[in-house]
mmCIF file of C-alpha atoms and ligand atoms in Angstrom:
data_model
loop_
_atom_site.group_PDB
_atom_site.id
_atom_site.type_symbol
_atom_site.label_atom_id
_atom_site.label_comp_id
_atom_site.label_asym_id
_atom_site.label_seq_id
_atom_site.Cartn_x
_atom_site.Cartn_y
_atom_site.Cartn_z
ATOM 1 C CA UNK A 1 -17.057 3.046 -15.387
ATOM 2 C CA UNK A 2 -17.402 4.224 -11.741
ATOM 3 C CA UNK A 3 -14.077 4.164 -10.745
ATOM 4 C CA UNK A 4 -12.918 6.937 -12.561
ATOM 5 C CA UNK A 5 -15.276 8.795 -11.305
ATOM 6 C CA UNK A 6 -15.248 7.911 -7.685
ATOM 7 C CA UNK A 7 -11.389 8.584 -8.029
ATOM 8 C CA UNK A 8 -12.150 12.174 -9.389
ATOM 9 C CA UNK A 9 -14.096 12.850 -6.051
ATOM 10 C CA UNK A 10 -11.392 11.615 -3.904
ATOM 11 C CA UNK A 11 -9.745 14.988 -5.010
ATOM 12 C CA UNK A 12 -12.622 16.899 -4.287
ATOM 13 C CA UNK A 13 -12.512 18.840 -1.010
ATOM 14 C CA UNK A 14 -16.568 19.478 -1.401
ATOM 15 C CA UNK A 15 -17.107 15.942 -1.161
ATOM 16 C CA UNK A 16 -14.774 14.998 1.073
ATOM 17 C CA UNK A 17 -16.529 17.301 3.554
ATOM 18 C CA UNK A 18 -19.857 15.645 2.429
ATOM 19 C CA UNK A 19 -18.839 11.645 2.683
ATOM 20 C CA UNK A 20 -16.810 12.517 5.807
ATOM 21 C CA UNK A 21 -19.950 14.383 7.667
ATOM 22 C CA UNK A 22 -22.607 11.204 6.520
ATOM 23 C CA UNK A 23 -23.943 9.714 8.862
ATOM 24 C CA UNK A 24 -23.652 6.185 8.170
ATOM 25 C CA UNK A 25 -19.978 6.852 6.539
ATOM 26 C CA UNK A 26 -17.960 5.952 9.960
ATOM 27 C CA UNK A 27 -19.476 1.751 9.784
ATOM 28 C CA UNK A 28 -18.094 1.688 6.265
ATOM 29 C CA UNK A 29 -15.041 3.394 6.746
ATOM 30 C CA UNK A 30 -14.355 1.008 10.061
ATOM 31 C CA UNK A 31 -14.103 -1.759 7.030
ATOM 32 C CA UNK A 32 -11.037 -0.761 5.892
ATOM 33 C CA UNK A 33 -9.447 1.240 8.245
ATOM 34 C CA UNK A 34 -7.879 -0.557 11.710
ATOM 35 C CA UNK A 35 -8.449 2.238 14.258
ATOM 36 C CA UNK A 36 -8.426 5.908 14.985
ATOM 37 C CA UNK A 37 -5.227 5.616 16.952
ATOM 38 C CA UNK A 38 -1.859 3.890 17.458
ATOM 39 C CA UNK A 39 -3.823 2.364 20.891
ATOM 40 C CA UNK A 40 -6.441 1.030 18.350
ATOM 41 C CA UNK A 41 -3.883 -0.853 16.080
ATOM 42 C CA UNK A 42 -1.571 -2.534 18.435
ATOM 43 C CA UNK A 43 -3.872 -5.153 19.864
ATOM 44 C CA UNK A 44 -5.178 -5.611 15.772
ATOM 45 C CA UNK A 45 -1.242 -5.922 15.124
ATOM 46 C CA UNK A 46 -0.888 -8.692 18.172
ATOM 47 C CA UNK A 47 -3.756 -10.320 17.064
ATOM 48 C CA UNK A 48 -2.777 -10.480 13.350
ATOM 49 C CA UNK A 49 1.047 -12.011 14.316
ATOM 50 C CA UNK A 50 -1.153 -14.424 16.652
ATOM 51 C CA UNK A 51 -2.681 -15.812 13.424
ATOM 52 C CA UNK A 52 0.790 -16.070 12.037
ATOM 53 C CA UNK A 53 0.550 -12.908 9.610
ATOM 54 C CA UNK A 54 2.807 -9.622 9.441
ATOM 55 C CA UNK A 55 1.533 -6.646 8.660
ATOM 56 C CA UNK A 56 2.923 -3.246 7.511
ATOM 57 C CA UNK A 57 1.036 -0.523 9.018
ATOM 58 C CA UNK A 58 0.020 2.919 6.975
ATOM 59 C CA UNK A 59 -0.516 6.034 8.919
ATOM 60 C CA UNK A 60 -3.121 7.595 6.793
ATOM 61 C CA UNK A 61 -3.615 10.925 5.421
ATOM 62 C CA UNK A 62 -1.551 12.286 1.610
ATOM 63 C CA UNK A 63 -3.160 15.838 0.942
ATOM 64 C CA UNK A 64 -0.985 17.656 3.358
ATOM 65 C CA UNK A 65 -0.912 21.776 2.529
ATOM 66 C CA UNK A 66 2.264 22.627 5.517
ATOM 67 C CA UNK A 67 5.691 21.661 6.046
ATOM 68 C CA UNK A 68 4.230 21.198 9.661
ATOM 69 C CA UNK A 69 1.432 18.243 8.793
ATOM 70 C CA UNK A 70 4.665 16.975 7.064
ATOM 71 C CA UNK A 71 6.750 16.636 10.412
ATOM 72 C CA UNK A 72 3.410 15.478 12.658
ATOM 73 C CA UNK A 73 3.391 13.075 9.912
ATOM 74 C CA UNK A 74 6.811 12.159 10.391
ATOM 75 C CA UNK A 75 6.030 12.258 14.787
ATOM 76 C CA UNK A 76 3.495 9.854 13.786
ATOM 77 C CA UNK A 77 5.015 7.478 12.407
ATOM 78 C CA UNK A 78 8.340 7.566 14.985
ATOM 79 C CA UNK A 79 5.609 7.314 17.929
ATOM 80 C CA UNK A 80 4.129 4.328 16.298
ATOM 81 C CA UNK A 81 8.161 3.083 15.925
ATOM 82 C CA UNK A 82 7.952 3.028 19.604
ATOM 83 C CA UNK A 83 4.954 1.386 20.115
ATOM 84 C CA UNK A 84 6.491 -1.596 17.610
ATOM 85 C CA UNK A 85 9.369 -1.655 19.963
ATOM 86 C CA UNK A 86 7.587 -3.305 22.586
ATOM 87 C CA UNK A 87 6.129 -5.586 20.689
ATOM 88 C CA UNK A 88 9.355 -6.495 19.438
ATOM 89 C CA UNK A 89 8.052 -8.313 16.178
ATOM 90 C CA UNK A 90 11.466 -7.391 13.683
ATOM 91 C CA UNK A 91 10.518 -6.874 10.022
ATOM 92 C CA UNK A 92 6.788 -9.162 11.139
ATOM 93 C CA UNK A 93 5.772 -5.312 11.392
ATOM 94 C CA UNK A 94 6.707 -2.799 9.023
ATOM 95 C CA UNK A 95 5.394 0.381 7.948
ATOM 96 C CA UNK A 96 4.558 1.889 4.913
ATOM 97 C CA UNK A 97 4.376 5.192 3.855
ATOM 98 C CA UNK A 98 3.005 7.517 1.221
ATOM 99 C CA UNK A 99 5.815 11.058 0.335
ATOM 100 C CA UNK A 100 2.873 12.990 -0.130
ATOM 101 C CA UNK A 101 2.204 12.676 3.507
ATOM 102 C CA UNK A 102 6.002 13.824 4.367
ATOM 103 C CA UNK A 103 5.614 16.861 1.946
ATOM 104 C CA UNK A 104 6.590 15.517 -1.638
ATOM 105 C CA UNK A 105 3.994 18.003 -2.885
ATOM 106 C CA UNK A 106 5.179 21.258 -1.203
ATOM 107 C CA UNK A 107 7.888 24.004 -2.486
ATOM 108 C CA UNK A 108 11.320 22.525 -2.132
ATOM 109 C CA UNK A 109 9.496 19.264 -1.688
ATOM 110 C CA UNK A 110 11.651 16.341 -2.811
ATOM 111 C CA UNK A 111 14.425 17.633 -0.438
ATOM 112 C CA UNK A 112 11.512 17.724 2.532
ATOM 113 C CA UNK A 113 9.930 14.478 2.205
ATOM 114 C CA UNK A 114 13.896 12.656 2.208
ATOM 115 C CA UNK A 115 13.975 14.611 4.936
ATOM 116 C CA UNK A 116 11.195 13.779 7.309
ATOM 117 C CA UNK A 117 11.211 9.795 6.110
ATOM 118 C CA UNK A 118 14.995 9.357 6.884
ATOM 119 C CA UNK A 119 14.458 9.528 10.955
ATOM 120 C CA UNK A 120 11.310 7.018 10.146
ATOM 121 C CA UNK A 121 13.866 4.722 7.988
ATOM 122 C CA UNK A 122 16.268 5.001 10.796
ATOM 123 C CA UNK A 123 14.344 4.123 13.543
ATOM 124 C CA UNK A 124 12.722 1.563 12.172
ATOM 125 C CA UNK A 125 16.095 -0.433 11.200
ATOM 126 C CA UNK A 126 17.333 0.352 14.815
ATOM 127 C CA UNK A 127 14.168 -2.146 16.292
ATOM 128 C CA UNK A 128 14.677 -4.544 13.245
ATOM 129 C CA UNK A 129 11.889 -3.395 10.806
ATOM 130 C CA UNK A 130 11.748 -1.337 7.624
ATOM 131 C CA UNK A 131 9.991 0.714 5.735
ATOM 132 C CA UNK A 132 8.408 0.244 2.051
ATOM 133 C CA UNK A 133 7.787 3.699 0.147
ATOM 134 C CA UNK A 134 4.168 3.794 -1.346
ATOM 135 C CA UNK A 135 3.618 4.747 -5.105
ATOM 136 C CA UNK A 136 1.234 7.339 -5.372
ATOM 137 C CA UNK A 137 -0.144 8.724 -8.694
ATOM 138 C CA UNK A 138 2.548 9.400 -11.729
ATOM 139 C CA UNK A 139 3.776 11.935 -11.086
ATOM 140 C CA UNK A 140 6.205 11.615 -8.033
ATOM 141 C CA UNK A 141 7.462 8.509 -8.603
ATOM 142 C CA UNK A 142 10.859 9.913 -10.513
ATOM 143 C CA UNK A 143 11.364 11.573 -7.051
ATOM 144 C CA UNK A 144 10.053 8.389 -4.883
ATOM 145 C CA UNK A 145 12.914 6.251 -6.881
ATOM 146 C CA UNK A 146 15.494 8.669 -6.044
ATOM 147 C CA UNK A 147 14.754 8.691 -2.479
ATOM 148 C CA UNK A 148 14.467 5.116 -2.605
ATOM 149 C CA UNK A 149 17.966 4.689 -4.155
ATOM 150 C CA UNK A 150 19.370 7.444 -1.369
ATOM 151 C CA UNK A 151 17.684 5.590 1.873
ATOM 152 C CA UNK A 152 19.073 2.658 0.020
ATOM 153 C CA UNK A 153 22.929 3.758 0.286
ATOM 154 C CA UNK A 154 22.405 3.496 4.583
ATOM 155 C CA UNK A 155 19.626 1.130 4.722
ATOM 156 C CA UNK A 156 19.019 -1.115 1.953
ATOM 157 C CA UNK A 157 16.028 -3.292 2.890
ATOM 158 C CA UNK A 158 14.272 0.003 2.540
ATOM 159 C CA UNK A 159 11.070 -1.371 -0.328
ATOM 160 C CA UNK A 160 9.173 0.315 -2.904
ATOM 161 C CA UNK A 161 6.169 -0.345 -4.795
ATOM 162 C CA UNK A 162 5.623 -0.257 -8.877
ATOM 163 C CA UNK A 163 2.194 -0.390 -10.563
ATOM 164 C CA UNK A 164 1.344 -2.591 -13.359
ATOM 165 C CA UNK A 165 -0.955 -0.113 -14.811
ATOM 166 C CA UNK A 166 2.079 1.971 -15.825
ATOM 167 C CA UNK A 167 3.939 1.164 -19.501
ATOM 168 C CA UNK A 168 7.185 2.328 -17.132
ATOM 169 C CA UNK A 169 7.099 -0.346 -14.423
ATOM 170 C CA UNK A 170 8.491 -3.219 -16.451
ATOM 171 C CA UNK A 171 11.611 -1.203 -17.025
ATOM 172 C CA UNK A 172 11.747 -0.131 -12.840
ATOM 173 C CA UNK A 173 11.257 -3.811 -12.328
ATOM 174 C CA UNK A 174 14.249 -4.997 -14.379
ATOM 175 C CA UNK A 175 16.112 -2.043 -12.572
ATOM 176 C CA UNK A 176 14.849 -2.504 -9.337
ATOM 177 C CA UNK A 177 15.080 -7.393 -9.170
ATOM 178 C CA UNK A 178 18.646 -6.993 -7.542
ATOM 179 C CA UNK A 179 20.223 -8.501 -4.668
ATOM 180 C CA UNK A 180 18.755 -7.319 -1.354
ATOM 181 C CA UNK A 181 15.716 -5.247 -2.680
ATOM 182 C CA UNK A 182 12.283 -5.890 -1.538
ATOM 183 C CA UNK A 183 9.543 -4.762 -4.282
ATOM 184 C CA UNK A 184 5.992 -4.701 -3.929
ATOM 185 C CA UNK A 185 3.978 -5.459 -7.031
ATOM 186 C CA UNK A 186 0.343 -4.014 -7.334
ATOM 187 C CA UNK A 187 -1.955 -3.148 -10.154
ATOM 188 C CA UNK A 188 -2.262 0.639 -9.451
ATOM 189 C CA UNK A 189 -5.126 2.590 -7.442
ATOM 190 C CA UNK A 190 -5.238 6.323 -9.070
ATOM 191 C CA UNK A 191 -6.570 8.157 -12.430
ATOM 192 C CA UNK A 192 -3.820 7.900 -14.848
ATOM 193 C CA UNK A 193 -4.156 9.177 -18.454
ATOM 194 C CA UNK A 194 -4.025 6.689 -21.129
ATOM 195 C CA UNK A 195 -0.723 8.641 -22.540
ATOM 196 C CA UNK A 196 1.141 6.720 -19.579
ATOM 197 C CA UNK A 197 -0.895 3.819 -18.153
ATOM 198 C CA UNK A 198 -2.641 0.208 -19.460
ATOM 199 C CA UNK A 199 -6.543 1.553 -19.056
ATOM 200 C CA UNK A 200 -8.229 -2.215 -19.453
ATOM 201 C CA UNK A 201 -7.901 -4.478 -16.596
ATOM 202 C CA UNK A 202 -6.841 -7.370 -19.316
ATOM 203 C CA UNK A 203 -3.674 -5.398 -20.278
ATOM 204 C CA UNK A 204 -2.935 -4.419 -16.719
ATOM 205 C CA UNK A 205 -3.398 -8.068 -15.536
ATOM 206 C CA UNK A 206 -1.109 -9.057 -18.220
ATOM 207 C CA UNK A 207 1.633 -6.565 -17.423
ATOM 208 C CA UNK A 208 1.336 -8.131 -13.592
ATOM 209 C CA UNK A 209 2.642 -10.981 -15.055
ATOM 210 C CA UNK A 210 4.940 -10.123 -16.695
ATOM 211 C CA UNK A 211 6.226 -7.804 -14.191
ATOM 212 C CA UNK A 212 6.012 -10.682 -11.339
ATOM 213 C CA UNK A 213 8.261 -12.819 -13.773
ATOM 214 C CA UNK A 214 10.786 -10.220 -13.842
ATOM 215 C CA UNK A 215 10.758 -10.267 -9.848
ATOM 216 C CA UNK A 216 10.673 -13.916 -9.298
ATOM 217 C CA UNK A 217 13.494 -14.455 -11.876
ATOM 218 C CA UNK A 218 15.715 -11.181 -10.444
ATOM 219 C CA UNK A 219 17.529 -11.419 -7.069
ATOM 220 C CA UNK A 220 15.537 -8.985 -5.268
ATOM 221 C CA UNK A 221 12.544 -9.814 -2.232
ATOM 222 C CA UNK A 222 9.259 -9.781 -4.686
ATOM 223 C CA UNK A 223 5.687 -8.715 -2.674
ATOM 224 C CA UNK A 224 2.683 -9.707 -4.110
ATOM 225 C CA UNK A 225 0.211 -7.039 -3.708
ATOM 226 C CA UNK A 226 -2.914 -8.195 -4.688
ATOM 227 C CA UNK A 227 -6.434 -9.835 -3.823
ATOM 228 C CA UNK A 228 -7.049 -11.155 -7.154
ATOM 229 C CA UNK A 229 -6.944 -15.707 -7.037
ATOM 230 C CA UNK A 230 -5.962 -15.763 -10.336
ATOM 231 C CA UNK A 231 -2.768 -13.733 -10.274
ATOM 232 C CA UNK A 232 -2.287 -15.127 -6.863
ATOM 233 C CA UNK A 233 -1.844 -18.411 -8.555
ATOM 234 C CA UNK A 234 -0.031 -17.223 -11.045
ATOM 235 C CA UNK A 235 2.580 -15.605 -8.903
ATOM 236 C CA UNK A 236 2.683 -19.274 -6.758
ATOM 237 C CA UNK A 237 3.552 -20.812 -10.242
ATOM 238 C CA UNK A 238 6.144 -18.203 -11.105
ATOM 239 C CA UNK A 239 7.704 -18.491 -7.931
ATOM 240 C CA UNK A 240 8.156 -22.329 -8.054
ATOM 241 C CA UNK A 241 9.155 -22.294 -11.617
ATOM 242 C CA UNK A 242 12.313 -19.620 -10.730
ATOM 243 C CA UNK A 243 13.090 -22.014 -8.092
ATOM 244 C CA UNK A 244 11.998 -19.625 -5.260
ATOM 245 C CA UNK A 245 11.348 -21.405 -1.532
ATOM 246 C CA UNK A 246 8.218 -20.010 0.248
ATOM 247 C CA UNK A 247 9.329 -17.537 2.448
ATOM 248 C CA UNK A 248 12.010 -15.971 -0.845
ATOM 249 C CA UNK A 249 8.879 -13.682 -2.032
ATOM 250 C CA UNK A 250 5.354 -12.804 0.192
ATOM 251 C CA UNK A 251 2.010 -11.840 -0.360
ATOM 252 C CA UNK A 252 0.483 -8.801 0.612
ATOM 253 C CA UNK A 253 -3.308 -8.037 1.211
ATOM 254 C CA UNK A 254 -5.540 -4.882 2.437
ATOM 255 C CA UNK A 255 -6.911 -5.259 5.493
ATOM 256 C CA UNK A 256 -10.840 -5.652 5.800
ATOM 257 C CA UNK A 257 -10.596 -7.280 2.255
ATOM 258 C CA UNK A 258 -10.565 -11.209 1.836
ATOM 259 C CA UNK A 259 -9.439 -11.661 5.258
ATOM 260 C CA UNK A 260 -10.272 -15.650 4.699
ATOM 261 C CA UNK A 261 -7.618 -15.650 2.185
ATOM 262 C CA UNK A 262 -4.753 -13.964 4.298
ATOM 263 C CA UNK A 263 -4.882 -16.913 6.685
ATOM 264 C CA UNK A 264 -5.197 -19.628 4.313
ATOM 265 C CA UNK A 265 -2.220 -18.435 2.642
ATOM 266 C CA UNK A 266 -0.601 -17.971 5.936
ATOM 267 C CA UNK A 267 -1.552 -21.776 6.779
ATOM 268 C CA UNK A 268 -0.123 -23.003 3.853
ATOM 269 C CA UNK A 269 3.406 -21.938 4.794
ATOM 270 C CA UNK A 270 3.467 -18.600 2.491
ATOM 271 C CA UNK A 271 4.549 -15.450 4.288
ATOM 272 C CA UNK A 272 1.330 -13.033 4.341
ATOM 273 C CA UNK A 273 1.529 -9.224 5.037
ATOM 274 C CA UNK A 274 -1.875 -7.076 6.010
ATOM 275 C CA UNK A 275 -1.895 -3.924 5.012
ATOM 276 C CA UNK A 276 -3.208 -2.133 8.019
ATOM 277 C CA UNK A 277 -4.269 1.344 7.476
ATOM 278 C CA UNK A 278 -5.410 3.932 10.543
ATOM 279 C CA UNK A 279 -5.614 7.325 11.460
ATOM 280 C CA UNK A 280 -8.138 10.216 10.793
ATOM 281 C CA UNK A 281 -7.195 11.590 7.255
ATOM 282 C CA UNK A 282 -8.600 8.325 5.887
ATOM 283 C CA UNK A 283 -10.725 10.162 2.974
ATOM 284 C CA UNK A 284 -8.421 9.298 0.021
ATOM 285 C CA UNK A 285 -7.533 5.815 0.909
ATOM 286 C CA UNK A 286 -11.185 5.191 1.676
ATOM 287 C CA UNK A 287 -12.253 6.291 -1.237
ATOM 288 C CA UNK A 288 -9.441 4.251 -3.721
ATOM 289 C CA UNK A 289 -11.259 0.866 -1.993
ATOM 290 C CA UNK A 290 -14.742 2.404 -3.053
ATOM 291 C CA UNK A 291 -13.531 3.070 -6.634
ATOM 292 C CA UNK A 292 -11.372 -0.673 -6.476
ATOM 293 C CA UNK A 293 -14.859 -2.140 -6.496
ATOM 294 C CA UNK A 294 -18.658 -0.726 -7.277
ATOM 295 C CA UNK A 295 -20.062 -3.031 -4.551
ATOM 296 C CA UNK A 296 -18.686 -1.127 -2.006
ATOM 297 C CA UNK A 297 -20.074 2.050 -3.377
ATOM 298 C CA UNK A 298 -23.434 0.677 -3.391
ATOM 299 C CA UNK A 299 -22.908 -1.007 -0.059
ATOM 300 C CA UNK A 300 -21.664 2.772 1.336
ATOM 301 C CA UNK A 301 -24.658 4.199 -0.455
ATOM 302 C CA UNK A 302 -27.337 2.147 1.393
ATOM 303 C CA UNK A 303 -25.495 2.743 4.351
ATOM 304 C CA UNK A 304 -26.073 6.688 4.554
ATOM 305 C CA UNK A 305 -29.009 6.417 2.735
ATOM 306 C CA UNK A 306 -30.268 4.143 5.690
ATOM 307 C CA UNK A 307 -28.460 6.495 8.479
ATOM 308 C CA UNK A 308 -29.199 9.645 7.459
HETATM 309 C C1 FAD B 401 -0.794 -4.658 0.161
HETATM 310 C C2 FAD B 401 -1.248 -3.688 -0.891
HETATM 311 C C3 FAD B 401 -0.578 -2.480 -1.018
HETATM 312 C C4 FAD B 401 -0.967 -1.576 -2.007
HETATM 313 N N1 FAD B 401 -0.211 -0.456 -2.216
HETATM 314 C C5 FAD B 401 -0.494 0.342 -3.275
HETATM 315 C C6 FAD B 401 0.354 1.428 -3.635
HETATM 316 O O1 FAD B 401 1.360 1.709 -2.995
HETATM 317 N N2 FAD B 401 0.011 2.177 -4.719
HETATM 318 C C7 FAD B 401 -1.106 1.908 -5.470
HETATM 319 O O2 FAD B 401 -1.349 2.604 -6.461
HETATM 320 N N3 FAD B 401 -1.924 0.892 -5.135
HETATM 321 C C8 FAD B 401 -1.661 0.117 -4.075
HETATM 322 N N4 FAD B 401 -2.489 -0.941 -3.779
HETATM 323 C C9 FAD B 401 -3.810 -1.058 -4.430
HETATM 324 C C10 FAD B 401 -3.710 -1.797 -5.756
HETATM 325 O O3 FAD B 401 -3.077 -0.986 -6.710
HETATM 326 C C11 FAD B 401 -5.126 -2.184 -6.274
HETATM 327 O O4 FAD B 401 -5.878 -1.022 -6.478
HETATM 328 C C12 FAD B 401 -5.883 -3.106 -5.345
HETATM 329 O O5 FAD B 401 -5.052 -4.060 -4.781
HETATM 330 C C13 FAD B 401 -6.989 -3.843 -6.125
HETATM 331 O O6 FAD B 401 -6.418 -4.676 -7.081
HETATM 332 P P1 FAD B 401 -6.333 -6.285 -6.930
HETATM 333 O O7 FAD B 401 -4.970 -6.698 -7.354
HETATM 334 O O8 FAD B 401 -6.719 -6.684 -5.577
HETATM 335 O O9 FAD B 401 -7.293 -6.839 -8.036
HETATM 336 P P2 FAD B 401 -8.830 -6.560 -8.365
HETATM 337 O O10 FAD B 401 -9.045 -7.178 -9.685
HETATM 338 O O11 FAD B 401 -9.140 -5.111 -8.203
HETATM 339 O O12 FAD B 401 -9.580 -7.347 -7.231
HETATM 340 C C14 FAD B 401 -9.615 -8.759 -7.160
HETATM 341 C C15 FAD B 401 -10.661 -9.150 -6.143
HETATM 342 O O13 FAD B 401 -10.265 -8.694 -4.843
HETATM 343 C C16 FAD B 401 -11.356 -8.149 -4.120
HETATM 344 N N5 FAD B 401 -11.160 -6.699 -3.935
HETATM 345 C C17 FAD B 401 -10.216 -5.909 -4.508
HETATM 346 N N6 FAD B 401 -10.329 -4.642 -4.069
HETATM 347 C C18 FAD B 401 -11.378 -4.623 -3.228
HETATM 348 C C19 FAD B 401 -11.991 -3.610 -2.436
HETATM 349 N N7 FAD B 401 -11.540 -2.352 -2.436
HETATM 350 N N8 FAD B 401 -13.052 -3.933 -1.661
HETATM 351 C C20 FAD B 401 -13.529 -5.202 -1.632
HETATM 352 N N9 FAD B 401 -12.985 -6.221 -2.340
HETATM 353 C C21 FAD B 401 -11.918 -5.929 -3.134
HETATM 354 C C22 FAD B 401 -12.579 -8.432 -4.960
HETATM 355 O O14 FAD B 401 -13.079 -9.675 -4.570
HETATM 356 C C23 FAD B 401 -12.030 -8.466 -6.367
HETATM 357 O O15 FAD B 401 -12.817 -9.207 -7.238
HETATM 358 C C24 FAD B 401 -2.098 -1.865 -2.818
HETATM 359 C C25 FAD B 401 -2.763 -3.089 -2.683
HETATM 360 C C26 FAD B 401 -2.345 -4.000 -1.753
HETATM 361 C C27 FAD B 401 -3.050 -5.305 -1.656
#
């Protein structure tokens, strides 16, 4: 029942001002979120391929209001393109990125966001990595398919993530399991209305299923977003039974969350991604984990009532 409602503040500007200013906010938010800076996530990036797991980093920050926080968005991502270069770790480091950052929200915005991510796309093929597209809330994701399908046409291991949650997504899965794709799979982290999405977490584990059956059995690069063992398992079944070796599909994990699991996984010869969020804006990712589970609301609660 608290998610909903914890997702309803994380569009609030009054309490993003209050969570942001508590004083005991900044250990919890250090949970999920890697660093301030591009200097803070490299050595967590070197240290994370010395365990033998990739990552794909996430320059945070969505509720942009300027065409200008759209192209610092964009500078932020191409200076952390350099910093990968050096580290020289191919596709072991991608990035991933949300449109709203690069202006999908803003007058004349579809054309804007295509137009700030293609120099990210770019560089990131020209040091051997990629870039997966984010799905944010309903929506924009007509517009994040059709920039998908345009970075596609010059760089097709560009990815792109569908949400379980959605009645849509098994129909952009069937579309989207051909050759040379690479799909992430998640269950969905924003309010949707019951007119579009599954609202009990029975129905929405079932369409994961299903929807990870339609990737394993397609021709495309499936990602398996998710903490949860059971669909983990699942999805290890699935991918036996279409034949798949280990390193033909991946798993992908949060960073800060079941961190035990990523190496295990990693240790027994599956391919494990960390998603590895920094930067300042970190309000509305932070507060998508807090709604994800009420422990960590009660946990964040102690902590400011303890600091403050
Ligand atoms: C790599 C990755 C990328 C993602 N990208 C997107 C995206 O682009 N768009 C989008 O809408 N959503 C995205 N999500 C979020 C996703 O939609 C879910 O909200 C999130 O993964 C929680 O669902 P779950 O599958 O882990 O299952 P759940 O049933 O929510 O969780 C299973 C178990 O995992 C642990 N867990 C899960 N979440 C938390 C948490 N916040 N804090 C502590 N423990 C937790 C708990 O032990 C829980 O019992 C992404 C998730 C991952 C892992």
């Amino acid at each position: 029942m608290l998610g909903p409602v914890i997702l309803a503040a994380s569009r609030s500007d009054k309490m993003r001002r209050f969570i942001s200013a508590a004083p005991g906010t900044k250990q919890v938010v250090d949970r999920f979120i890697a660093g301030e800076s591009v200097d803070q996530v490299v050595p967590i990036v070197e240290d994370a391929a010395g365990k033998g797991l990739e990552v794909t980093l996430d320059v945070v920050g969505e509720d942009i209001t300027t065409p200008a926080q759209a192209e610092a968005a964009r500078d932020a991502y191409l200076e952390l393109v350099e910093r990968l270069k050096v580290l020289d770790l191919g596709v072991r480091a991608e990035m991933s990125v949300k449109l709203s950052m690069f202006g999908q929200a803003l007058e004349g915005g579809h054309e804007l966001a295509l137009a700030n991510v293609r120099p990210v796309v770019e560089a990131a093929a020209a040091i051997g990595t990629t870039v997966t597209l984010d799905a944010e809330d309903h929506t924009t994701l007509d517009s994040m398919f059709a920039i998908h399908e345009e970075l596609r046409k010059d760089f097709p291991q560009t990815g792109c993530v569908i949400q379980s949650y959605l009645f849509r997504t098994e129909a952009d899965a069937r579309r989207l399991a051909a050759a040379g794709s690479r799909v992430r799979i998640v269950k969905g982290a924003y309010k949707e209305p019951a007119s579009v999405a599954y609202q009990n977490k029975a129905e929405i584990d079932k369409a994961y299923v299903r929807v990870t059956r339609i990737l394993m059995e397609g021709e495309g690069y499936p990602m398996i977003g998710s903490h949860d063992p059971r669909l983990i398992a699942v999805a290890q079944e699935l991918g036996r039974q279409a034949g798949r070796k280990l390193d033909e599909y991946e798993f992908q994990m949060l960073y800060g969350i079941r961190s035990d699991e990523h190496v295990r996984l990693a240790a027994e010869g599956h391919r494990m991604r960390v998603y590895t969020a920094y930067g300042t804006d970190w309000y509305g990712y932070f507060m998508r984990r807090l709604a994800e589970k009420p422990a960590n609301l009660l946990f964040f609660a102690r902590s400011v009532l303890t600091k403050g």
